[in-house]
Amino acid sequence: VIAPGDRVKILFQTNAELLFSWRNAWNLASKIWSEEGLRGLWRGHSATLLRVFPYSATSFASFHRYRPALREAAPDLNDIT
């Protein structure tokens, strides 16, 4: 659901001639589906994954290592689990 919605959003953001409304967004998604098929709604998503994957992997790998230092530096923060 996120990738197709993001694709439609980006098309509205990059084309000043397209005026956003929910109806226009639905019509654009329907047009992409009919002209390019279901895969058309995910076109360009690999670039997003290439951007997000290193960030998420680094955050996941480093969180437990730095958590004790964060707790020591800010003992009043109870939300650092």
Coordinates of N, CA and C in Angstrom, one line a residue:
V1 N 0.8 -1.2 0.0 CA 0.0 0.0 0.0 C 0.9 1.3 0.0
I2 N 2.0 1.2 0.7 CA 2.8 2.4 0.8 C 3.5 2.7 -0.5
A3 N 4.2 1.8 -1.1 CA 4.9 2.0 -2.4 C 4.0 2.6 -3.5
P4 N 2.8 2.0 -3.7 CA 2.0 2.6 -4.8 C 1.5 4.0 -4.4
G5 N 1.2 4.2 -3.1 CA 0.8 5.6 -2.7 C 1.9 6.6 -2.8
D6 N 3.1 6.1 -2.5 CA 4.3 7.0 -2.6 C 4.6 7.4 -4.1
R7 N 4.4 6.4 -5.0 CA 4.6 6.6 -6.4 C 3.6 7.7 -6.9
V8 N 2.4 7.6 -6.6 CA 1.4 8.6 -7.0 C 1.7 9.9 -6.4
K9 N 2.1 10.0 -5.1 CA 2.4 11.2 -4.4 C 3.6 11.9 -5.2
I10 N 4.6 11.2 -5.5 CA 5.8 11.7 -6.2 C 5.4 12.3 -7.5
L11 N 4.5 11.6 -8.2 CA 4.1 12.1 -9.6 C 3.4 13.4 -9.4
F12 N 2.6 13.6 -8.4 CA 1.9 14.9 -8.1 C 2.9 16.0 -7.7
Q13 N 3.9 15.6 -7.0 CA 4.9 16.6 -6.5 C 5.8 17.0 -7.6
T14 N 6.1 16.2 -8.6 CA 7.0 16.5 -9.7 C 6.4 17.1 -10.9
N15 N 5.0 17.1 -11.0 CA 4.3 17.6 -12.2 C 3.4 18.7 -11.7
A16 N 3.7 20.0 -12.0 CA 2.9 21.1 -11.6 C 1.6 21.1 -12.3
E17 N 1.4 20.5 -13.4 CA 0.1 20.5 -14.1 C -0.9 19.6 -13.4
L18 N -0.4 18.6 -12.6 CA -1.4 17.8 -11.9 C -1.8 18.4 -10.6
L19 N -3.1 18.6 -10.4 CA -3.7 19.2 -9.2 C -4.2 18.1 -8.3
F20 N -3.7 18.0 -7.1 CA -4.0 16.9 -6.2 C -5.5 17.0 -5.7
S21 N -6.1 15.9 -5.8 CA -7.4 15.6 -5.1 C -7.4 14.1 -4.9
W22 N -8.2 13.6 -4.0 CA -8.2 12.2 -3.8 C -8.7 11.5 -5.1
R23 N -9.7 12.1 -5.7 CA -10.2 11.6 -7.0 C -9.1 11.5 -8.1
N24 N -8.3 12.6 -8.2 CA -7.3 12.6 -9.2 C -6.2 11.6 -8.8
A25 N -5.9 11.4 -7.6 CA -4.9 10.4 -7.2 C -5.4 9.0 -7.5
W26 N -6.7 8.7 -7.3 CA -7.2 7.4 -7.6 C -7.2 7.2 -9.1
N27 N -7.6 8.3 -9.9 CA -7.6 8.2 -11.3 C -6.2 7.9 -11.9
L28 N -5.2 8.6 -11.3 CA -3.8 8.4 -11.7 C -3.3 7.0 -11.4
A29 N -3.6 6.5 -10.2 CA -3.3 5.1 -9.9 C -3.9 4.1 -10.8
S30 N -5.2 4.4 -11.2 CA -5.9 3.5 -12.1 C -5.3 3.5 -13.5
K31 N -4.9 4.7 -13.9 CA -4.2 4.9 -15.2 C -2.9 4.1 -15.3
I32 N -2.1 4.3 -14.2 CA -0.8 3.5 -14.1 C -1.1 2.0 -14.2
W33 N -2.1 1.5 -13.5 CA -2.4 0.1 -13.4 C -2.8 -0.3 -14.8
S34 N -3.6 0.4 -15.5 CA -4.1 0.0 -16.8 C -3.1 0.1 -17.9
E35 N -2.2 1.1 -17.8 CA -1.1 1.2 -18.9 C 0.1 0.4 -18.6
E36 N 0.5 0.3 -17.3 CA 1.8 -0.4 -17.0 C 1.6 -1.7 -16.2
G37 N 0.4 -2.0 -15.8 CA 0.1 -3.1 -15.0 C 0.4 -2.9 -13.5
L38 N 0.3 -3.9 -12.7 CA 0.5 -3.8 -11.3 C 1.9 -3.4 -10.9
R39 N 2.9 -3.9 -11.7 CA 4.3 -3.5 -11.4 C 4.6 -2.1 -11.6
G40 N 3.8 -1.4 -12.4 CA 3.9 0.0 -12.6 C 3.8 0.9 -11.3
L41 N 2.9 0.4 -10.4 CA 2.7 1.1 -9.2 C 3.9 1.0 -8.2
W42 N 4.8 0.0 -8.5 CA 6.0 -0.1 -7.7 C 7.3 0.4 -8.4
R43 N 7.1 0.9 -9.6 CA 8.3 1.4 -10.3 C 9.0 2.5 -9.5
G44 N 10.3 2.4 -9.4 CA 11.1 3.3 -8.7 C 11.3 3.0 -7.2
H45 N 10.6 1.9 -6.8 CA 10.6 1.6 -5.3 C 12.0 1.0 -4.9
S46 N 12.7 0.5 -5.9 CA 14.0 -0.1 -5.5 C 15.0 1.0 -5.1
A47 N 14.9 2.2 -5.7 CA 15.7 3.3 -5.2 C 15.4 3.7 -3.8
T48 N 14.2 3.6 -3.4 CA 13.8 3.9 -2.0 C 14.4 2.8 -1.1
L49 N 14.3 1.6 -1.5 CA 14.9 0.5 -0.7 C 16.4 0.7 -0.6
L50 N 17.1 1.1 -1.6 CA 18.5 1.3 -1.6 C 18.9 2.4 -0.6
R51 N 18.0 3.4 -0.4 CA 18.2 4.5 0.5 C 17.9 4.0 2.0
V52 N 16.9 3.3 2.2 CA 16.4 3.0 3.5 C 17.2 1.8 4.1
F53 N 17.5 0.8 3.3 CA 18.2 -0.4 3.9 C 19.4 -0.1 4.7
P54 N 20.4 0.7 4.1 CA 21.6 0.9 4.9 C 21.3 1.7 6.2
Y55 N 20.4 2.6 6.2 CA 20.1 3.4 7.4 C 19.5 2.4 8.4
S56 N 18.5 1.6 8.0 CA 17.8 0.7 9.0 C 18.8 -0.3 9.5
A57 N 19.7 -0.9 8.7 CA 20.6 -1.9 9.1 C 21.6 -1.2 10.1
T58 N 22.1 0.0 9.9 CA 23.0 0.6 10.8 C 22.3 0.9 12.1
S59 N 21.1 1.4 12.1 CA 20.4 1.7 13.3 C 20.1 0.4 14.1
F60 N 19.7 -0.6 13.5 CA 19.5 -1.9 14.1 C 20.7 -2.4 14.8
A61 N 21.8 -2.4 14.0 CA 23.1 -3.0 14.5 C 23.7 -2.2 15.6
S62 N 23.5 -0.9 15.6 CA 24.2 0.0 16.6 C 23.4 0.3 17.9
F63 N 22.1 0.1 17.8 CA 21.3 0.5 19.0 C 21.7 -0.1 20.3
H64 N 21.8 -1.5 20.3 CA 22.1 -2.2 21.5 C 23.5 -1.9 22.0
R65 N 24.4 -1.5 21.1 CA 25.8 -1.2 21.5 C 25.8 0.2 22.2
Y66 N 25.1 1.1 21.7 CA 25.1 2.5 22.3 C 24.1 2.7 23.4
R67 N 23.1 1.8 23.6 CA 22.1 2.0 24.6 C 22.6 2.3 26.0
P68 N 23.6 1.5 26.5 CA 24.1 1.8 27.8 C 24.7 3.2 27.9
A69 N 25.4 3.7 26.9 CA 25.9 5.0 26.9 C 24.8 6.1 26.9
L70 N 23.8 5.8 26.2 CA 22.6 6.8 26.2 C 21.9 6.8 27.6
R71 N 21.8 5.7 28.2 CA 21.2 5.6 29.5 C 22.0 6.4 30.5
E72 N 23.3 6.2 30.4 CA 24.2 6.9 31.4 C 24.2 8.4 31.1
A73 N 24.2 8.8 29.9 CA 24.2 10.3 29.6 C 22.9 11.0 29.9
A74 N 21.8 10.2 29.8 CA 20.5 10.8 30.0 C 19.7 9.9 30.8
P75 N 19.9 9.8 32.1 CA 19.2 8.9 33.0 C 17.7 9.2 33.2
D76 N 17.4 10.4 32.9 CA 16.0 10.8 33.1 C 15.1 10.3 31.9
L77 N 15.7 9.9 30.8 CA 14.9 9.4 29.7 C 14.5 8.0 29.9
N78 N 13.3 7.7 30.2 CA 12.8 6.4 30.5 C 12.4 5.6 29.2
D79 N 12.4 6.3 28.1 CA 11.9 5.7 26.9 C 13.0 5.0 26.1
I80 N 14.2 5.0 26.6 CA 15.3 4.3 25.9 C 15.3 2.9 26.5
T81 N 14.7 2.0 25.7 CA 14.5 0.6 26.2 C 15.7 -0.3 26.0

